[in-house]
Amino acid sequence: MTLAPFVILLLAAAVGYAINIQAARAIRSNGVRLHSLEGFHGLFSLLLVIVPVLTLVLLWLALEGGVINRLLMASLPDGVLDGLDSGAVQLIGAEIRSIAGGRIFGTPEDWKLEAADRLIAYRQTSAWLLVIVVVLVSAALVFFARGKVAAEFRARQGVERITLGLMVFCAVVAIFTTIGIVAALTFETIKFFQLVPVTEFLFGTNWEPQIPIREDQIAAEGAFGAVPVFLGTIVIATVALVVAVPVGLLSAIYLNEFAPHAFRKVVKPILEVLAGVPTVVYGFFAILVVAPAIRQFGQSIGLDVASNTALAAGGVMGIMLIPFISSFADDALSAVPQSLRDGALALGATRGEMMMNVVFPAAIPGIVGGVLLAVSRAIGETMIVVMAAGLIARMTINPLDSVTAVTVQIVTLLIGDTAFDNPKTLAAFALGMMLFLATLVINVFALRIVRKYREIYD
Amino acid sequence: MDDLRQHLQVAGDEEVKISARNCQVFYGDTHAIKDVDVDILDKTVTAFIGPSGCGKSTFLRCLNRMNDTIDVARVEGEILMDGENIYDKKVDPVQLRAKVGMVFQKPNPFPKSIYDNVSYGPKIHGLARNKAELDEIVERSLRRAALWDEVKDRLQTPGTGLSGGQQQRLCIARAVATEPEVLLMDEPASALDPIATAQIEELIDELKQNYSVVIVTHSMQQAARVSQKTAFFHLGNLVEYDDTGTIFTNPQDPRTESYITGRIG
C-alpha cells in the first residue's frame, strides 16, 4: 500500500512526458518552429509532476504517524489517561500499536483492543486518502503541463530552472545538516558547562568522569579536567605522524620520480587498497600484533611497557595514514610542471638534486596541506584507539605508557544506560565540541594552504 | 650531397664543435630522426628550421642527452663533441649537461629568488669556493644575459615575479652560469612579445662570441636575423644545411624552397 503512491507518481510522470512530446511533435509537424525541442516539453511535464508530488508523498508519510497518534489518543475513553505522566502515555500508545500489529501480550483491556481496531482503520483511511490525493494532483499537473505546450513556450528554461532548484536543494541539505549537528553539539555543551565550570574542563588535569548513580551510592564526585585526555590524543597523533610523514613522503618521492614505470603501476594501487582497509581491522592489528610485540620487546630490554601503549595505537594509526599522505604528496609532486624538472636536469642536476632542490620545495605547500589533513584525521580517528589505547587518562607524554584519547572517552561516556541530564554524559558533547573545533581549524588552515598553492601553477 | 661537401670545406676553416653521424632517434616505434649528419661550428649561431613535428627539437635534445629522460626514446649513431662520442658509456649525462646548456620554449625559472636561480647550477657543480665567488658568477651571468641592470637591486625577489622576457633572460643567465661550451635554445622567443624577442635576439648575437649557439625556431625571419648557419629539417630528415644566406636566397633542395616560400609548413 505504501508503494502505490510512488507507482502512481512514476506512471503519471511517464504519461505526462509522453503526452507532452506527442503534443510538441504535432505542433512541429504542422511546420511551426518550436522554441524548445520536444524532449524539453516532455521533461518539463515529468519534472513538474515528480518534484511537487514526491515532496507531498514524503511529507505525508513523515507526518502521518504523528497525526494518527494524536487522533488515537484523543479517541480513547475518558479517564483512562488521567494522572499518567508522558512516559506512561507513550507506553500505552506503544502497546496499542503492537496490538494493531498482531503482537498481543497477556489480556489487554477492551478499550485497548478497540483502539487498536481504530488505529488500523485510521491507517487504511490515510493510505487511501494519499492515493486519491496523489492521483488528483498528478492528473492536475499533467493537464497543466499539457496546456503549456505551445510553439513559443520556453520549456527548456523551465526544465533548467527546476533542475537548478533541485541542485540548490541538494547543496543546501549538506550545509543545513552540518549546521544542525553543530547546533545539537552546542546546546549539549552549554548544558554541560552549566554543571561543570569551563575553566575546570579546559585547565583541569584530573579526568575521572564518575558520578553516583543512586543518591546513596558512595562514589567520588567526578572530575572533568580534559587536559590529560587531549594530551593523550596529542601523544598518539604525534606517534602516528612520526611514522606516517617520513614513510609517506619518501614513498611518494620514490613513486613519483624514481620508480620504474612497471613498479609504480603495481605499487600505487596497493597503497590505495591500504587506504581502504577498515579502521577496525587496523584496530585488530594493533591490539593483537603490535601491542604484544612492543611489550615483549620492551620487557626483553628491561623497560616497563604498558599492555596498551600509545606507541602501538599511534604506530598503527600512522600505518593507516601512510597512503593518505603518500597520495597527497604524490599529487603535489605531480603538479610541479615538467618544465621545472627539465630546467633543473638541463643544468646538469641529477634526479636527486632536481627532486631535493626544485620539485620538492615547489610542492611543499601542497604537501603541508596534506599533512595537516592527516593530522585532523589522526585526532578524529576513533576505532583504532578505542581498541588499542587505554581508558585511564594520565598526564604523561611517554609513548610507552597507556594513555586515552578524546574519541575513546566520548565512546565510553556514551555507552551503557545513561541519562542525558548528568555531567558524565554531557561531557562527551563538550569533548566532541572541542574535537570539532580543533579539526575545523586545522582543515580550514590546510585547505587555504592547498588552494593558495594551486593558484601558482594553474 | 654536393652542397653538403662544399659546406664541409667551409667548415674546415672554423672549428667544428659538435658533429653528428648517422644519428637516428626512435620514440617507441616512431622513427623521429633519420640519418642526420651535421657539423655544428664553435662560436657560431646555428638555426634549425622546419615545419612542426619535423624533428628539429628532438634533434636538439639529443645534443645534451635530454632524450634520456624520456623512457621510450632511443638514440642511435654518433654525436661527437670535441671528438668524443657523448653517447659513450663512460660519459656522464649529468656532466655533459653542465657543458651543454639549454633554454626552453617557455621561460621556466625555479620558484626561488633571482639569485638562487642563477647560482643553482654553479652550486651543484661546485664552481664557486665561497660566497664572494658565487656573487661574482651571478653578476657575470646576469650581465651576459643583459638582465643585471634591471634586477641588481632585487636579487632576492622571486624569479617568477619577472616579466616573460625577463624570465627568459633569467633562464639564459642560469644556463650560462655553469660556463657551458654550447648553448641550446628551443624556440626561446616563441612565448614572448616582439620587444622581448628583439632583446633575446640581440643577446643571442652577443652570446656567439663565447659559445656555440644552436637555436630551434619557427620563425624564418628570426633564423635569418640571428644565425650564420641554417639547417632545414623535414619529416625527420635533415634536408639541407648551409650558410644562412645561401639557404634563404639560393636553396638547393626543392623542399627547402617550398618551405621558405611558404608552400609547405
mmCIF file of C-alpha atoms in Angstrom, chain B residues 52-249:
data_model
loop_
_atom_site.group_PDB
_atom_site.id
_atom_site.type_symbol
_atom_site.label_atom_id
_atom_site.label_comp_id
_atom_site.label_asym_id
_atom_site.label_seq_id
_atom_site.Cartn_x
_atom_site.Cartn_y
_atom_site.Cartn_z
ATOM 1 C CA SER B 52 56.084 21.424 -36.727
ATOM 2 C CA GLY B 53 56.847 17.812 -35.930
ATOM 3 C CA CYS B 54 59.823 17.691 -38.278
ATOM 4 C CA GLY B 55 62.188 16.591 -35.507
ATOM 5 C CA LYS B 56 64.230 19.751 -35.009
ATOM 6 C CA SER B 57 63.524 19.943 -31.256
ATOM 7 C CA THR B 58 64.072 16.202 -30.914
ATOM 8 C CA PHE B 59 67.466 16.513 -32.535
ATOM 9 C CA LEU B 60 68.317 19.493 -30.330
ATOM 10 C CA ARG B 61 67.515 17.417 -27.245
ATOM 11 C CA CYS B 62 69.949 14.743 -28.483
ATOM 12 C CA LEU B 63 72.808 17.202 -28.151
ATOM 13 C CA ASN B 64 72.562 17.329 -24.342
ATOM 14 C CA ARG B 65 71.015 13.886 -23.924
ATOM 15 C CA MET B 66 67.743 15.283 -22.606
ATOM 16 C CA ASN B 67 66.055 12.497 -24.545
ATOM 17 C CA ASP B 68 67.464 10.138 -21.905
ATOM 18 C CA THR B 69 64.780 11.387 -19.530
ATOM 19 C CA ILE B 70 62.054 10.036 -21.833
ATOM 20 C CA ASP B 71 61.675 6.304 -21.292
ATOM 21 C CA VAL B 72 60.624 5.351 -24.812
ATOM 22 C CA ALA B 73 63.238 7.456 -26.630
ATOM 23 C CA ARG B 74 66.244 5.687 -28.187
ATOM 24 C CA VAL B 75 69.198 7.345 -29.926
ATOM 25 C CA GLU B 76 71.477 5.578 -32.400
ATOM 26 C CA GLY B 77 74.538 6.724 -34.328
ATOM 27 C CA GLU B 78 77.266 9.024 -33.112
ATOM 28 C CA ILE B 79 77.260 12.538 -31.799
ATOM 29 C CA LEU B 80 80.791 13.785 -31.245
ATOM 30 C CA MET B 81 81.574 16.794 -29.127
ATOM 31 C CA ASP B 82 85.210 17.856 -29.437
ATOM 32 C CA GLY B 83 85.820 14.446 -30.966
ATOM 33 C CA GLU B 84 84.301 12.459 -28.085
ATOM 34 C CA ASN B 85 81.077 10.495 -28.513
ATOM 35 C CA ILE B 86 78.618 11.904 -25.959
ATOM 36 C CA TYR B 87 76.605 8.677 -26.108
ATOM 37 C CA ASP B 88 79.630 6.675 -24.998
ATOM 38 C CA LYS B 89 79.055 4.636 -21.831
ATOM 39 C CA LYS B 90 81.761 6.493 -19.920
ATOM 40 C CA VAL B 91 80.153 9.887 -20.488
ATOM 41 C CA ASP B 92 78.001 11.026 -17.571
ATOM 42 C CA PRO B 93 74.912 12.807 -18.950
ATOM 43 C CA VAL B 94 74.831 14.994 -15.843
ATOM 44 C CA GLN B 95 78.308 16.380 -16.572
ATOM 45 C CA LEU B 96 77.534 16.680 -20.252
ATOM 46 C CA ARG B 97 74.517 18.864 -19.478
ATOM 47 C CA ALA B 98 76.702 21.183 -17.447
ATOM 48 C CA LYS B 99 78.785 21.706 -20.596
ATOM 49 C CA VAL B 100 75.790 21.990 -22.906
ATOM 50 C CA GLY B 101 73.315 24.497 -21.513
ATOM 51 C CA MET B 102 69.704 24.619 -22.605
ATOM 52 C CA VAL B 103 66.978 27.278 -22.737
ATOM 53 C CA PHE B 104 63.389 26.160 -23.235
ATOM 54 C CA GLN B 105 60.444 27.450 -25.188
ATOM 55 C CA LYS B 106 58.527 28.635 -22.145
ATOM 56 C CA PRO B 107 60.520 30.529 -19.511
ATOM 57 C CA ASN B 108 60.844 28.115 -16.591
ATOM 58 C CA PRO B 109 62.510 29.927 -13.689
ATOM 59 C CA PHE B 110 62.503 27.926 -10.455
ATOM 60 C CA PRO B 111 60.122 29.280 -7.803
ATOM 61 C CA LYS B 112 63.127 30.696 -5.957
ATOM 62 C CA SER B 113 64.836 34.084 -5.802
ATOM 63 C CA ILE B 114 66.610 35.515 -8.850
ATOM 64 C CA TYR B 115 69.933 34.955 -7.104
ATOM 65 C CA ASP B 116 69.142 31.323 -6.274
ATOM 66 C CA ASN B 117 68.007 30.680 -9.829
ATOM 67 C CA VAL B 118 71.327 31.800 -11.273
ATOM 68 C CA SER B 119 73.513 30.324 -8.550
ATOM 69 C CA TYR B 120 71.825 26.913 -8.667
ATOM 70 C CA GLY B 121 73.995 25.450 -11.434
ATOM 71 C CA PRO B 122 77.323 26.701 -10.019
ATOM 72 C CA LYS B 123 76.311 25.375 -6.597
ATOM 73 C CA ILE B 124 75.528 21.834 -7.682
ATOM 74 C CA HIS B 125 78.693 21.685 -9.776
ATOM 75 C CA GLY B 126 80.900 23.249 -7.105
ATOM 76 C CA LEU B 127 82.076 26.092 -9.353
ATOM 77 C CA ALA B 128 82.443 28.616 -6.533
ATOM 78 C CA ARG B 129 84.601 28.184 -3.480
ATOM 79 C CA ASN B 130 82.954 30.894 -1.428
ATOM 80 C CA LYS B 131 80.113 33.373 -1.332
ATOM 81 C CA ALA B 132 82.156 36.128 -2.983
ATOM 82 C CA GLU B 133 82.961 33.952 -5.973
ATOM 83 C CA LEU B 134 79.345 32.900 -6.242
ATOM 84 C CA ASP B 135 78.245 36.552 -6.154
ATOM 85 C CA GLU B 136 80.706 37.235 -8.940
ATOM 86 C CA ILE B 137 79.387 34.358 -11.078
ATOM 87 C CA VAL B 138 75.798 35.521 -10.560
ATOM 88 C CA GLU B 139 76.665 39.076 -11.563
ATOM 89 C CA ARG B 140 78.672 37.993 -14.591
ATOM 90 C CA SER B 141 75.928 35.645 -15.789
ATOM 91 C CA LEU B 142 73.195 38.237 -15.335
ATOM 92 C CA ARG B 143 75.324 40.790 -17.202
ATOM 93 C CA ARG B 144 75.841 38.335 -20.051
ATOM 94 C CA ALA B 145 72.108 37.810 -20.207
ATOM 95 C CA ALA B 146 71.632 41.610 -20.289
ATOM 96 C CA LEU B 147 69.497 41.429 -17.172
ATOM 97 C CA TRP B 148 71.834 42.744 -14.473
ATOM 98 C CA ASP B 149 70.794 46.393 -14.622
ATOM 99 C CA GLU B 150 67.132 45.508 -14.340
ATOM 100 C CA VAL B 151 67.413 43.164 -11.357
ATOM 101 C CA LYS B 152 70.570 44.114 -9.444
ATOM 102 C CA ASP B 153 68.533 45.788 -6.688
ATOM 103 C CA ARG B 154 66.136 42.900 -6.196
ATOM 104 C CA LEU B 155 68.202 39.742 -6.451
ATOM 105 C CA GLN B 156 66.354 38.220 -3.524
ATOM 106 C CA THR B 157 62.876 38.619 -5.035
ATOM 107 C CA PRO B 158 61.252 35.594 -6.715
ATOM 108 C CA GLY B 159 62.314 34.911 -10.294
ATOM 109 C CA THR B 160 58.719 34.062 -11.153
ATOM 110 C CA GLY B 161 57.763 37.692 -10.485
ATOM 111 C CA LEU B 162 59.647 38.997 -13.523
ATOM 112 C CA SER B 163 58.037 39.692 -16.896
ATOM 113 C CA GLY B 164 58.093 36.965 -19.561
ATOM 114 C CA GLY B 165 61.068 38.432 -21.423
ATOM 115 C CA GLN B 166 62.983 38.995 -18.204
ATOM 116 C CA GLN B 167 62.200 35.432 -17.090
ATOM 117 C CA GLN B 168 63.605 34.084 -20.350
ATOM 118 C CA ARG B 169 66.778 36.164 -19.947
ATOM 119 C CA LEU B 170 66.971 34.866 -16.361
ATOM 120 C CA CYS B 171 66.868 31.335 -17.775
ATOM 121 C CA ILE B 172 69.665 32.250 -20.179
ATOM 122 C CA ALA B 173 71.678 33.663 -17.260
ATOM 123 C CA ARG B 174 71.005 30.460 -15.347
ATOM 124 C CA ALA B 175 72.250 28.401 -18.291
ATOM 125 C CA VAL B 176 75.429 30.427 -18.863
ATOM 126 C CA ALA B 177 76.250 30.412 -15.131
ATOM 127 C CA THR B 178 77.584 26.843 -15.371
ATOM 128 C CA GLU B 179 80.112 28.015 -18.007
ATOM 129 C CA PRO B 180 78.792 25.822 -20.822
ATOM 130 C CA GLU B 181 80.538 25.477 -24.165
ATOM 131 C CA VAL B 182 77.357 25.044 -26.170
ATOM 132 C CA LEU B 183 74.005 26.747 -25.635
ATOM 133 C CA LEU B 184 70.890 25.030 -26.984
ATOM 134 C CA MET B 185 67.766 27.155 -27.368
ATOM 135 C CA ASP B 186 64.411 25.550 -28.129
ATOM 136 C CA GLU B 187 62.251 28.318 -29.617
ATOM 137 C CA PRO B 188 63.427 30.725 -26.921
ATOM 138 C CA ALA B 189 61.314 33.652 -28.122
ATOM 139 C CA SER B 190 58.092 31.990 -29.222
ATOM 140 C CA ALA B 191 56.300 32.809 -25.946
ATOM 141 C CA LEU B 192 57.473 36.434 -25.918
ATOM 142 C CA ASP B 193 56.240 39.725 -27.327
ATOM 143 C CA PRO B 194 58.149 41.454 -30.181
ATOM 144 C CA ILE B 195 60.149 43.763 -27.909
ATOM 145 C CA ALA B 196 61.310 40.950 -25.649
ATOM 146 C CA THR B 197 62.027 38.879 -28.754
ATOM 147 C CA ALA B 198 64.271 41.622 -30.125
ATOM 148 C CA GLN B 199 66.154 41.743 -26.819
ATOM 149 C CA ILE B 200 66.658 37.962 -26.849
ATOM 150 C CA GLU B 201 67.872 38.031 -30.457
ATOM 151 C CA GLU B 202 70.345 40.779 -29.659
ATOM 152 C CA LEU B 203 71.532 38.694 -26.744
ATOM 153 C CA ILE B 204 71.977 35.601 -28.920
ATOM 154 C CA ASP B 205 74.155 37.631 -31.229
ATOM 155 C CA GLU B 206 76.401 38.575 -28.316
ATOM 156 C CA LEU B 207 76.474 35.082 -26.864
ATOM 157 C CA LYS B 208 78.054 33.668 -30.016
ATOM 158 C CA GLN B 209 81.323 35.357 -29.106
ATOM 159 C CA ASN B 210 81.742 32.845 -26.294
ATOM 160 C CA TYR B 211 79.570 29.885 -27.162
ATOM 161 C CA SER B 212 78.391 27.704 -29.941
ATOM 162 C CA VAL B 213 74.671 28.534 -30.029
ATOM 163 C CA VAL B 214 72.071 26.221 -31.559
ATOM 164 C CA ILE B 215 68.591 27.666 -31.866
ATOM 165 C CA VAL B 216 65.371 25.958 -32.932
ATOM 166 C CA THR B 217 62.889 28.417 -34.362
ATOM 167 C CA HIS B 218 59.587 28.522 -36.170
ATOM 168 C CA SER B 219 60.248 31.985 -37.451
ATOM 169 C CA MET B 220 62.292 32.065 -40.639
ATOM 170 C CA GLN B 221 62.850 35.773 -40.191
ATOM 171 C CA GLN B 222 64.382 35.031 -36.819
ATOM 172 C CA ALA B 223 66.647 32.368 -38.277
ATOM 173 C CA ALA B 224 67.731 34.803 -40.993
ATOM 174 C CA ARG B 225 68.370 37.553 -38.428
ATOM 175 C CA VAL B 226 70.396 35.702 -35.840
ATOM 176 C CA SER B 227 72.092 32.697 -37.424
ATOM 177 C CA GLN B 228 75.126 32.167 -39.628
ATOM 178 C CA LYS B 229 74.287 28.549 -40.408
ATOM 179 C CA THR B 230 70.833 27.106 -41.028
ATOM 180 C CA ALA B 231 69.657 23.507 -41.134
ATOM 181 C CA PHE B 232 66.269 22.664 -42.646
ATOM 182 C CA PHE B 233 64.510 19.579 -41.252
ATOM 183 C CA HIS B 234 61.566 17.876 -42.875
ATOM 184 C CA LEU B 235 59.817 14.671 -41.687
ATOM 185 C CA GLY B 236 62.826 13.660 -39.598
ATOM 186 C CA ASN B 237 65.374 14.227 -42.358
ATOM 187 C CA LEU B 238 67.995 16.926 -42.469
ATOM 188 C CA VAL B 239 67.169 18.207 -45.929
ATOM 189 C CA GLU B 240 69.677 20.966 -46.302
ATOM 190 C CA TYR B 241 72.396 22.567 -44.191
ATOM 191 C CA ASP B 242 74.325 25.571 -45.343
ATOM 192 C CA ASP B 243 75.188 29.187 -44.699
ATOM 193 C CA THR B 244 72.053 31.039 -43.707
ATOM 194 C CA GLY B 245 72.368 33.386 -46.662
ATOM 195 C CA THR B 246 72.541 30.510 -49.108
ATOM 196 C CA ILE B 247 69.567 28.687 -47.588
ATOM 197 C CA PHE B 248 67.334 31.737 -47.823
ATOM 198 C CA THR B 249 68.453 33.069 -51.188
#
